[in-house]
């Protein structure tokens, strides 16, 4: 399987790294990017070639991994430079398949929303493949599964939900972890101890959920004894409307994912 990754930032580099660790040959992966020191550092670390122009085969998957607002800047790179049967796989938030088809003058376009968990093969990746491109499904899924579990959505707008939940999710979780670590440090743990305490708490919670069959709510209820310490903490969160605030924040991320498509550079 031939892969070209256009745009070598955090996500593009993470995808390339994962593909290599999953057994794809360096001969089958090419990076295409505007010249930048960051690109060169990533390319050298992965021992992959970097090109400024696109040269791809008929059965190639061309992954577009630039920021949504930079989508149109790739027109000189992509338009007229791909065989009609090559598949463009966009991992940009917000930019629809129809917009990309028009922008790049190419009919074979799919979208996916991985997160940085792809580096360790643990990304929760949603993808949208138009029904008329069903012939590409097997090849696309085999590639995406290298990064972790995959979810096909039938409504392209569901990718914005995935962006807000799974794409941005690691940031929400790390924000909570930061608060837990800060609280531990404030009350006497040193920074290393506090970090380990929080990491192990996250690790044990995930392990328990994966092995017990409990859902999030049932585990939360087990930990929250009536009139106990956890219940007292949740009473403060409830008084602060934390559930509503978090739901509003996640929805704001979803809305922003759609807005990004409208603010791409010309």
PDB file of C-alpha atoms in Angstrom:
ATOM      1  CA  UNK A   1       0.000   0.000   0.000  1.00  0.00           C
ATOM      2  CA  UNK A   2       1.447   3.335  -1.048  1.00  0.00           C
ATOM      3  CA  UNK A   3       0.871   6.281   1.282  1.00  0.00           C
ATOM      4  CA  UNK A   4       1.654   9.956   0.814  1.00  0.00           C
ATOM      5  CA  UNK A   5       1.180  12.325   3.735  1.00  0.00           C
ATOM      6  CA  UNK A   6       0.739  15.961   2.750  1.00  0.00           C
ATOM      7  CA  UNK A   7       1.450  18.176   5.745  1.00  0.00           C
ATOM      8  CA  UNK A   8       3.912  17.001   8.375  1.00  0.00           C
ATOM      9  CA  UNK A   9       2.863  18.589  11.654  1.00  0.00           C
ATOM     10  CA  UNK A  10       1.976  16.804  14.875  1.00  0.00           C
ATOM     11  CA  UNK A  11      -0.760  14.619  13.379  1.00  0.00           C
ATOM     12  CA  UNK A  12       0.937  13.962  10.043  1.00  0.00           C
ATOM     13  CA  UNK A  13       4.119  12.970  11.831  1.00  0.00           C
ATOM     14  CA  UNK A  14       2.192  10.787  14.284  1.00  0.00           C
ATOM     15  CA  UNK A  15       0.488   8.947  11.421  1.00  0.00           C
ATOM     16  CA  UNK A  16       3.779   8.342   9.634  1.00  0.00           C
ATOM     17  CA  UNK A  17       5.388   7.045  12.824  1.00  0.00           C
ATOM     18  CA  UNK A  18       2.517   4.666  13.500  1.00  0.00           C
ATOM     19  CA  UNK A  19       2.469   3.319   9.944  1.00  0.00           C
ATOM     20  CA  UNK A  20       6.161   2.516  10.167  1.00  0.00           C
ATOM     21  CA  UNK A  21       5.833   0.850  13.570  1.00  0.00           C
ATOM     22  CA  UNK A  22       2.947  -1.213  12.199  1.00  0.00           C
ATOM     23  CA  UNK A  23       5.152  -2.708   9.503  1.00  0.00           C
ATOM     24  CA  UNK A  24       4.668  -0.492   6.459  1.00  0.00           C
ATOM     25  CA  UNK A  25       7.866  -0.090   4.465  1.00  0.00           C
ATOM     26  CA  UNK A  26       9.696   3.222   4.277  1.00  0.00           C
ATOM     27  CA  UNK A  27       9.621   2.720   0.524  1.00  0.00           C
ATOM     28  CA  UNK A  28       5.817   2.948   0.646  1.00  0.00           C
ATOM     29  CA  UNK A  29       5.532   6.189   2.649  1.00  0.00           C
ATOM     30  CA  UNK A  30       6.328   9.647   1.306  1.00  0.00           C
ATOM     31  CA  UNK A  31       6.034  13.016   3.020  1.00  0.00           C
ATOM     32  CA  UNK A  32       5.056  16.124   1.058  1.00  0.00           C
ATOM     33  CA  UNK A  33       5.394  19.478   2.760  1.00  0.00           C
ATOM     34  CA  UNK A  34       6.375  23.074   2.387  1.00  0.00           C
ATOM     35  CA  UNK A  35       9.921  23.450   3.582  1.00  0.00           C
ATOM     36  CA  UNK A  36      10.110  23.953   7.324  1.00  0.00           C
ATOM     37  CA  UNK A  37      12.528  23.088  10.068  1.00  0.00           C
ATOM     38  CA  UNK A  38       9.827  21.092  11.893  1.00  0.00           C
ATOM     39  CA  UNK A  39       9.159  18.965   8.820  1.00  0.00           C
ATOM     40  CA  UNK A  40      12.844  18.241   8.364  1.00  0.00           C
ATOM     41  CA  UNK A  41      13.237  17.216  12.005  1.00  0.00           C
ATOM     42  CA  UNK A  42      10.297  14.806  11.792  1.00  0.00           C
ATOM     43  CA  UNK A  43      11.433  13.399   8.450  1.00  0.00           C
ATOM     44  CA  UNK A  44      14.980  12.789   9.711  1.00  0.00           C
ATOM     45  CA  UNK A  45      13.715  11.094  12.859  1.00  0.00           C
ATOM     46  CA  UNK A  46      11.575   8.744  10.760  1.00  0.00           C
ATOM     47  CA  UNK A  47      14.147   8.357   7.966  1.00  0.00           C
ATOM     48  CA  UNK A  48      11.560   9.277   5.359  1.00  0.00           C
ATOM     49  CA  UNK A  49      11.956  11.374   2.219  1.00  0.00           C
ATOM     50  CA  UNK A  50      10.297  14.782   1.940  1.00  0.00           C
ATOM     51  CA  UNK A  51       9.116  16.174  -1.383  1.00  0.00           C
ATOM     52  CA  UNK A  52       7.740  19.557  -2.307  1.00  0.00           C
ATOM     53  CA  UNK A  53       5.570  18.103  -5.074  1.00  0.00           C
ATOM     54  CA  UNK A  54       3.195  15.170  -5.390  1.00  0.00           C
ATOM     55  CA  UNK A  55       4.039  12.006  -7.295  1.00  0.00           C
ATOM     56  CA  UNK A  56       1.569   9.235  -6.613  1.00  0.00           C
ATOM     57  CA  UNK A  57       0.300   6.022  -8.155  1.00  0.00           C
ATOM     58  CA  UNK A  58      -3.237   5.004  -9.110  1.00  0.00           C
ATOM     59  CA  UNK A  59      -3.865   2.967  -5.956  1.00  0.00           C
ATOM     60  CA  UNK A  60      -2.276   5.436  -3.552  1.00  0.00           C
ATOM     61  CA  UNK A  61      -3.888   6.995  -0.485  1.00  0.00           C
ATOM     62  CA  UNK A  62      -2.989  10.668  -0.158  1.00  0.00           C
ATOM     63  CA  UNK A  63      -3.493  11.831   3.430  1.00  0.00           C
ATOM     64  CA  UNK A  64      -4.069  15.572   3.773  1.00  0.00           C
ATOM     65  CA  UNK A  65      -2.955  16.580   7.273  1.00  0.00           C
ATOM     66  CA  UNK A  66      -2.664  20.368   7.231  1.00  0.00           C
ATOM     67  CA  UNK A  67      -4.706  22.775   9.346  1.00  0.00           C
ATOM     68  CA  UNK A  68      -8.217  23.367   7.958  1.00  0.00           C
ATOM     69  CA  UNK A  69      -7.495  27.019   7.290  1.00  0.00           C
ATOM     70  CA  UNK A  70      -4.567  25.960   5.093  1.00  0.00           C
ATOM     71  CA  UNK A  71      -6.607  23.586   2.932  1.00  0.00           C
ATOM     72  CA  UNK A  72      -6.723  25.836  -0.129  1.00  0.00           C
ATOM     73  CA  UNK A  73      -2.968  26.401   0.000  1.00  0.00           C
ATOM     74  CA  UNK A  74      -2.553  22.817  -1.227  1.00  0.00           C
ATOM     75  CA  UNK A  75      -4.336  23.426  -4.525  1.00  0.00           C
ATOM     76  CA  UNK A  76      -1.033  23.852  -6.450  1.00  0.00           C
ATOM     77  CA  UNK A  77       0.236  20.609  -4.895  1.00  0.00           C
ATOM     78  CA  UNK A  78      -2.839  18.455  -5.497  1.00  0.00           C
ATOM     79  CA  UNK A  79      -4.833  19.787  -8.449  1.00  0.00           C
ATOM     80  CA  UNK A  80      -3.993  17.890 -11.610  1.00  0.00           C
ATOM     81  CA  UNK A  81      -1.231  15.891  -9.935  1.00  0.00           C
ATOM     82  CA  UNK A  82      -3.141  12.754  -8.918  1.00  0.00           C
ATOM     83  CA  UNK A  83      -4.483   9.815 -10.902  1.00  0.00           C
ATOM     84  CA  UNK A  84      -8.288   9.769 -10.823  1.00  0.00           C
ATOM     85  CA  UNK A  85      -8.317   6.556  -8.804  1.00  0.00           C
ATOM     86  CA  UNK A  86      -6.036   7.775  -6.010  1.00  0.00           C
ATOM     87  CA  UNK A  87      -7.941   8.347  -2.762  1.00  0.00           C
ATOM     88  CA  UNK A  88      -7.604  11.593  -0.845  1.00  0.00           C
ATOM     89  CA  UNK A  89      -8.048  11.002   2.888  1.00  0.00           C
ATOM     90  CA  UNK A  90      -8.486  14.274   4.758  1.00  0.00           C
ATOM     91  CA  UNK A  91      -7.810  14.397   8.494  1.00  0.00           C
ATOM     92  CA  UNK A  92      -8.685  18.088   8.643  1.00  0.00           C
ATOM     93  CA  UNK A  93     -11.523  19.160  10.901  1.00  0.00           C
ATOM     94  CA  UNK A  94     -14.550  20.801   9.369  1.00  0.00           C
ATOM     95  CA  UNK A  95     -13.752  20.763   5.649  1.00  0.00           C
ATOM     96  CA  UNK A  96     -16.397  18.626   3.923  1.00  0.00           C
ATOM     97  CA  UNK A  97     -15.796  16.032   1.237  1.00  0.00           C
ATOM     98  CA  UNK A  98     -17.786  18.090  -1.272  1.00  0.00           C
ATOM     99  CA  UNK A  99     -15.638  21.159  -0.549  1.00  0.00           C
ATOM    100  CA  UNK A 100     -12.467  19.135  -0.985  1.00  0.00           C
ATOM    101  CA  UNK A 101     -13.735  17.552  -4.191  1.00  0.00           C
ATOM    102  CA  UNK A 102     -14.333  21.002  -5.615  1.00  0.00           C
ATOM    103  CA  UNK A 103     -11.144  22.528  -4.238  1.00  0.00           C
ATOM    104  CA  UNK A 104      -8.839  19.782  -5.486  1.00  0.00           C
ATOM    105  CA  UNK A 105     -10.840  18.838  -8.606  1.00  0.00           C
ATOM    106  CA  UNK A 106     -10.877  15.224  -7.467  1.00  0.00           C
ATOM    107  CA  UNK A 107     -13.857  12.921  -6.883  1.00  0.00           C
ATOM    108  CA  UNK A 108     -12.303  10.274  -4.636  1.00  0.00           C
ATOM    109  CA  UNK A 109     -12.288  11.932  -1.215  1.00  0.00           C
ATOM    110  CA  UNK A 110     -12.847  10.485   2.269  1.00  0.00           C
ATOM    111  CA  UNK A 111     -12.406  11.963   5.738  1.00  0.00           C
ATOM    112  CA  UNK A 112     -11.199  10.615   9.068  1.00  0.00           C
ATOM    113  CA  UNK A 113     -10.801  12.070  12.555  1.00  0.00           C
ATOM    114  CA  UNK A 114      -7.944  10.394  14.454  1.00  0.00           C
ATOM    115  CA  UNK A 115      -6.338  11.852  17.556  1.00  0.00           C
ATOM    116  CA  UNK A 116      -2.756  11.780  18.785  1.00  0.00           C
ATOM    117  CA  UNK A 117      -3.411   8.379  20.390  1.00  0.00           C
ATOM    118  CA  UNK A 118      -2.644   7.090  16.913  1.00  0.00           C
ATOM    119  CA  UNK A 119       1.047   7.146  17.865  1.00  0.00           C
ATOM    120  CA  UNK A 120       0.536   4.210  20.226  1.00  0.00           C
ATOM    121  CA  UNK A 121      -2.201   2.517  18.198  1.00  0.00           C
ATOM    122  CA  UNK A 122      -4.942   3.721  20.554  1.00  0.00           C
ATOM    123  CA  UNK A 123      -6.722   6.421  18.559  1.00  0.00           C
ATOM    124  CA  UNK A 124     -10.522   6.330  18.405  1.00  0.00           C
ATOM    125  CA  UNK A 125     -10.897   7.187  14.716  1.00  0.00           C
ATOM    126  CA  UNK A 126     -14.212   7.992  13.066  1.00  0.00           C
ATOM    127  CA  UNK A 127     -14.305   8.091   9.297  1.00  0.00           C
ATOM    128  CA  UNK A 128     -16.690   9.015   6.494  1.00  0.00           C
ATOM    129  CA  UNK A 129     -16.553   7.341   3.101  1.00  0.00           C
ATOM    130  CA  UNK A 130     -19.178   8.345   0.520  1.00  0.00           C
ATOM    131  CA  UNK A 131     -21.281   5.393  -0.590  1.00  0.00           C
ATOM    132  CA  UNK A 132     -20.157   5.777  -4.191  1.00  0.00           C
ATOM    133  CA  UNK A 133     -16.591   5.042  -3.039  1.00  0.00           C
ATOM    134  CA  UNK A 134     -17.425   1.756  -1.285  1.00  0.00           C
ATOM    135  CA  UNK A 135     -14.748  -0.034  -3.338  1.00  0.00           C
ATOM    136  CA  UNK A 136     -12.126   1.777  -1.248  1.00  0.00           C
ATOM    137  CA  UNK A 137     -13.539   0.655   2.093  1.00  0.00           C
ATOM    138  CA  UNK A 138     -11.373  -2.411   2.699  1.00  0.00           C
ATOM    139  CA  UNK A 139      -8.106  -0.641   1.913  1.00  0.00           C
ATOM    140  CA  UNK A 140      -9.063   2.463   3.889  1.00  0.00           C
ATOM    141  CA  UNK A 141     -10.132   0.509   6.961  1.00  0.00           C
ATOM    142  CA  UNK A 142      -6.994  -1.631   6.944  1.00  0.00           C
ATOM    143  CA  UNK A 143      -4.930   1.571   7.022  1.00  0.00           C
ATOM    144  CA  UNK A 144      -6.975   3.340   9.686  1.00  0.00           C
ATOM    145  CA  UNK A 145      -6.985   0.278  11.959  1.00  0.00           C
ATOM    146  CA  UNK A 146      -3.221   0.599  12.283  1.00  0.00           C
ATOM    147  CA  UNK A 147      -3.943   3.573  14.528  1.00  0.00           C
ATOM    148  CA  UNK A 148      -6.588   1.927  16.718  1.00  0.00           C
ATOM    149  CA  UNK A 149     -10.336   1.193  16.729  1.00  0.00           C
ATOM    150  CA  UNK A 150     -12.351   2.749  13.900  1.00  0.00           C
ATOM    151  CA  UNK A 151     -15.964   3.881  13.561  1.00  0.00           C
ATOM    152  CA  UNK A 152     -17.672   4.487  10.240  1.00  0.00           C
ATOM    153  CA  UNK A 153     -20.282   7.256  10.292  1.00  0.00           C
ATOM    154  CA  UNK A 154     -23.024   7.502   7.689  1.00  0.00           C
ATOM    155  CA  UNK A 155     -23.590  11.226   8.271  1.00  0.00           C
ATOM    156  CA  UNK A 156     -20.520  13.320   7.547  1.00  0.00           C
ATOM    157  CA  UNK A 157     -21.523  15.901  10.161  1.00  0.00           C
ATOM    158  CA  UNK A 158     -20.937  13.253  12.827  1.00  0.00           C
ATOM    159  CA  UNK A 159     -17.228  13.818  12.227  1.00  0.00           C
ATOM    160  CA  UNK A 160     -17.603  17.200  13.912  1.00  0.00           C
ATOM    161  CA  UNK A 161     -18.994  15.389  16.956  1.00  0.00           C
ATOM    162  CA  UNK A 162     -16.029  13.013  16.849  1.00  0.00           C
ATOM    163  CA  UNK A 163     -13.671  15.990  16.594  1.00  0.00           C
ATOM    164  CA  UNK A 164     -15.173  17.588  19.700  1.00  0.00           C
ATOM    165  CA  UNK A 165     -15.279  14.362  21.729  1.00  0.00           C
ATOM    166  CA  UNK A 166     -12.359  12.179  20.590  1.00  0.00           C
ATOM    167  CA  UNK A 167     -10.154  14.670  18.767  1.00  0.00           C
ATOM    168  CA  UNK A 168     -10.231  17.262  21.552  1.00  0.00           C
ATOM    169  CA  UNK A 169     -10.883  14.691  24.282  1.00  0.00           C
ATOM    170  CA  UNK A 170      -7.241  14.132  25.285  1.00  0.00           C
ATOM    171  CA  UNK A 171      -7.007  17.853  26.059  1.00  0.00           C
ATOM    172  CA  UNK A 172     -10.063  17.727  28.340  1.00  0.00           C
ATOM    173  CA  UNK A 173      -8.707  14.693  30.160  1.00  0.00           C
ATOM    174  CA  UNK A 174      -5.264  16.270  30.539  1.00  0.00           C
ATOM    175  CA  UNK A 175      -6.867  19.450  31.855  1.00  0.00           C
ATOM    176  CA  UNK A 176      -8.615  17.433  34.566  1.00  0.00           C
ATOM    177  CA  UNK A 177      -5.374  15.592  35.288  1.00  0.00           C
ATOM    178  CA  UNK A 178      -3.583  18.937  35.650  1.00  0.00           C
ATOM    179  CA  UNK A 179      -6.118  20.021  38.276  1.00  0.00           C
ATOM    180  CA  UNK A 180      -5.738  16.752  40.170  1.00  0.00           C
ATOM    181  CA  UNK A 181      -1.949  17.021  40.118  1.00  0.00           C
ATOM    182  CA  UNK A 182      -2.047  20.655  41.218  1.00  0.00           C
ATOM    183  CA  UNK A 183      -4.315  19.759  44.134  1.00  0.00           C
ATOM    184  CA  UNK A 184      -2.007  16.934  45.223  1.00  0.00           C
ATOM    185  CA  UNK A 185       0.998  19.250  45.072  1.00  0.00           C
ATOM    186  CA  UNK A 186      -0.835  21.986  46.945  1.00  0.00           C
ATOM    187  CA  UNK A 187      -1.405  19.597  49.816  1.00  0.00           C
ATOM    188  CA  UNK A 188       2.079  18.158  50.140  1.00  0.00           C
ATOM    189  CA  UNK A 189       3.027  15.788  47.327  1.00  0.00           C
ATOM    190  CA  UNK A 190       6.044  16.743  45.253  1.00  0.00           C
ATOM    191  CA  UNK A 191       5.499  17.139  41.500  1.00  0.00           C
ATOM    192  CA  UNK A 192       6.855  13.697  40.574  1.00  0.00           C
ATOM    193  CA  UNK A 193       4.764  11.933  43.213  1.00  0.00           C
ATOM    194  CA  UNK A 194       1.660  13.909  42.230  1.00  0.00           C
ATOM    195  CA  UNK A 195       2.091  13.098  38.558  1.00  0.00           C
ATOM    196  CA  UNK A 196       2.531   9.391  39.306  1.00  0.00           C
ATOM    197  CA  UNK A 197      -0.504   9.437  41.595  1.00  0.00           C
ATOM    198  CA  UNK A 198      -2.681  10.919  38.859  1.00  0.00           C
ATOM    199  CA  UNK A 199      -1.284   8.729  36.076  1.00  0.00           C
ATOM    200  CA  UNK A 200      -1.899   5.577  38.089  1.00  0.00           C
ATOM    201  CA  UNK A 201      -5.407   6.739  38.925  1.00  0.00           C
ATOM    202  CA  UNK A 202      -6.147   7.211  35.217  1.00  0.00           C
ATOM    203  CA  UNK A 203      -4.510   3.892  34.344  1.00  0.00           C
ATOM    204  CA  UNK A 204      -6.347   1.906  37.011  1.00  0.00           C
ATOM    205  CA  UNK A 205      -9.698   3.454  36.093  1.00  0.00           C
ATOM    206  CA  UNK A 206      -9.260   2.577  32.424  1.00  0.00           C
ATOM    207  CA  UNK A 207      -8.084  -0.943  33.258  1.00  0.00           C
ATOM    208  CA  UNK A 208     -11.029  -1.507  35.574  1.00  0.00           C
ATOM    209  CA  UNK A 209     -13.523  -0.298  32.965  1.00  0.00           C
ATOM    210  CA  UNK A 210     -12.015  -2.497  30.265  1.00  0.00           C
ATOM    211  CA  UNK A 211     -12.026  -5.619  32.428  1.00  0.00           C
ATOM    212  CA  UNK A 212     -15.155  -5.231  34.541  1.00  0.00           C
ATOM    213  CA  UNK A 213     -17.740  -4.466  31.908  1.00  0.00           C
ATOM    214  CA  UNK A 214     -18.995  -1.531  33.992  1.00  0.00           C
ATOM    215  CA  UNK A 215     -19.995   1.627  32.177  1.00  0.00           C
ATOM    216  CA  UNK A 216     -18.802   5.065  33.239  1.00  0.00           C
ATOM    217  CA  UNK A 217     -21.891   5.823  35.306  1.00  0.00           C
ATOM    218  CA  UNK A 218     -21.875   2.547  37.232  1.00  0.00           C
ATOM    219  CA  UNK A 219     -18.207   2.897  38.193  1.00  0.00           C
ATOM    220  CA  UNK A 220     -18.775   6.499  39.247  1.00  0.00           C
ATOM    221  CA  UNK A 221     -21.671   5.365  41.441  1.00  0.00           C
ATOM    222  CA  UNK A 222     -19.528   2.617  43.032  1.00  0.00           C
ATOM    223  CA  UNK A 223     -16.868   5.159  43.961  1.00  0.00           C
ATOM    224  CA  UNK A 224     -19.420   7.683  45.223  1.00  0.00           C
ATOM    225  CA  UNK A 225     -20.542   6.401  48.620  1.00  0.00           C
ATOM    226  CA  UNK A 226     -23.540   8.250  50.125  1.00  0.00           C
ATOM    227  CA  UNK A 227     -22.395  11.205  52.219  1.00  0.00           C
ATOM    228  CA  UNK A 228     -18.765  10.274  51.529  1.00  0.00           C
ATOM    229  CA  UNK A 229     -15.797  12.211  50.212  1.00  0.00           C
ATOM    230  CA  UNK A 230     -16.589  11.757  46.527  1.00  0.00           C
ATOM    231  CA  UNK A 231     -20.222  12.693  47.102  1.00  0.00           C
ATOM    232  CA  UNK A 232     -19.080  15.908  48.777  1.00  0.00           C
ATOM    233  CA  UNK A 233     -16.904  16.725  45.749  1.00  0.00           C
ATOM    234  CA  UNK A 234     -19.773  16.084  43.356  1.00  0.00           C
ATOM    235  CA  UNK A 235     -22.080  18.307  45.370  1.00  0.00           C
ATOM    236  CA  UNK A 236     -19.699  21.181  44.677  1.00  0.00           C
ATOM    237  CA  UNK A 237     -19.606  20.318  40.958  1.00  0.00           C
ATOM    238  CA  UNK A 238     -23.394  20.129  40.818  1.00  0.00           C
ATOM    239  CA  UNK A 239     -23.760  23.467  42.585  1.00  0.00           C
ATOM    240  CA  UNK A 240     -21.421  24.935  39.956  1.00  0.00           C
ATOM    241  CA  UNK A 241     -23.456  23.488  37.048  1.00  0.00           C
ATOM    242  CA  UNK A 242     -20.309  21.661  35.940  1.00  0.00           C
ATOM    243  CA  UNK A 243     -22.256  19.200  33.773  1.00  0.00           C
ATOM    244  CA  UNK A 244     -23.912  22.009  31.822  1.00  0.00           C
ATOM    245  CA  UNK A 245     -20.656  23.932  31.493  1.00  0.00           C
ATOM    246  CA  UNK A 246     -18.789  20.900  30.151  1.00  0.00           C
ATOM    247  CA  UNK A 247     -21.578  20.013  27.714  1.00  0.00           C
ATOM    248  CA  UNK A 248     -21.560  23.608  26.466  1.00  0.00           C
ATOM    249  CA  UNK A 249     -17.781  23.532  26.064  1.00  0.00           C
ATOM    250  CA  UNK A 250     -17.839  20.311  24.038  1.00  0.00           C
ATOM    251  CA  UNK A 251     -20.629  21.645  21.855  1.00  0.00           C
ATOM    252  CA  UNK A 252     -18.589  24.809  21.280  1.00  0.00           C
ATOM    253  CA  UNK A 253     -15.768  22.607  19.988  1.00  0.00           C
ATOM    254  CA  UNK A 254     -18.211  20.855  17.649  1.00  0.00           C
ATOM    255  CA  UNK A 255     -19.476  24.176  16.300  1.00  0.00           C
ATOM    256  CA  UNK A 256     -15.924  25.431  15.862  1.00  0.00           C
ATOM    257  CA  UNK A 257     -15.046  22.358  13.803  1.00  0.00           C
ATOM    258  CA  UNK A 258     -17.715  23.411  11.333  1.00  0.00           C
ATOM    259  CA  UNK A 259     -16.588  27.031  11.377  1.00  0.00           C
ATOM    260  CA  UNK A 260     -13.046  26.112  10.437  1.00  0.00           C
ATOM    261  CA  UNK A 261     -14.228  25.073   7.011  1.00  0.00           C
ATOM    262  CA  UNK A 262     -15.467  28.613   6.434  1.00  0.00           C
ATOM    263  CA  UNK A 263     -12.238  30.320   7.488  1.00  0.00           C
ATOM    264  CA  UNK A 264      -9.728  28.489   5.335  1.00  0.00           C
ATOM    265  CA  UNK A 265      -7.125  30.631   3.629  1.00  0.00           C
ATOM    266  CA  UNK A 266      -7.560  31.759   0.021  1.00  0.00           C
TER     267      UNK A 266
END
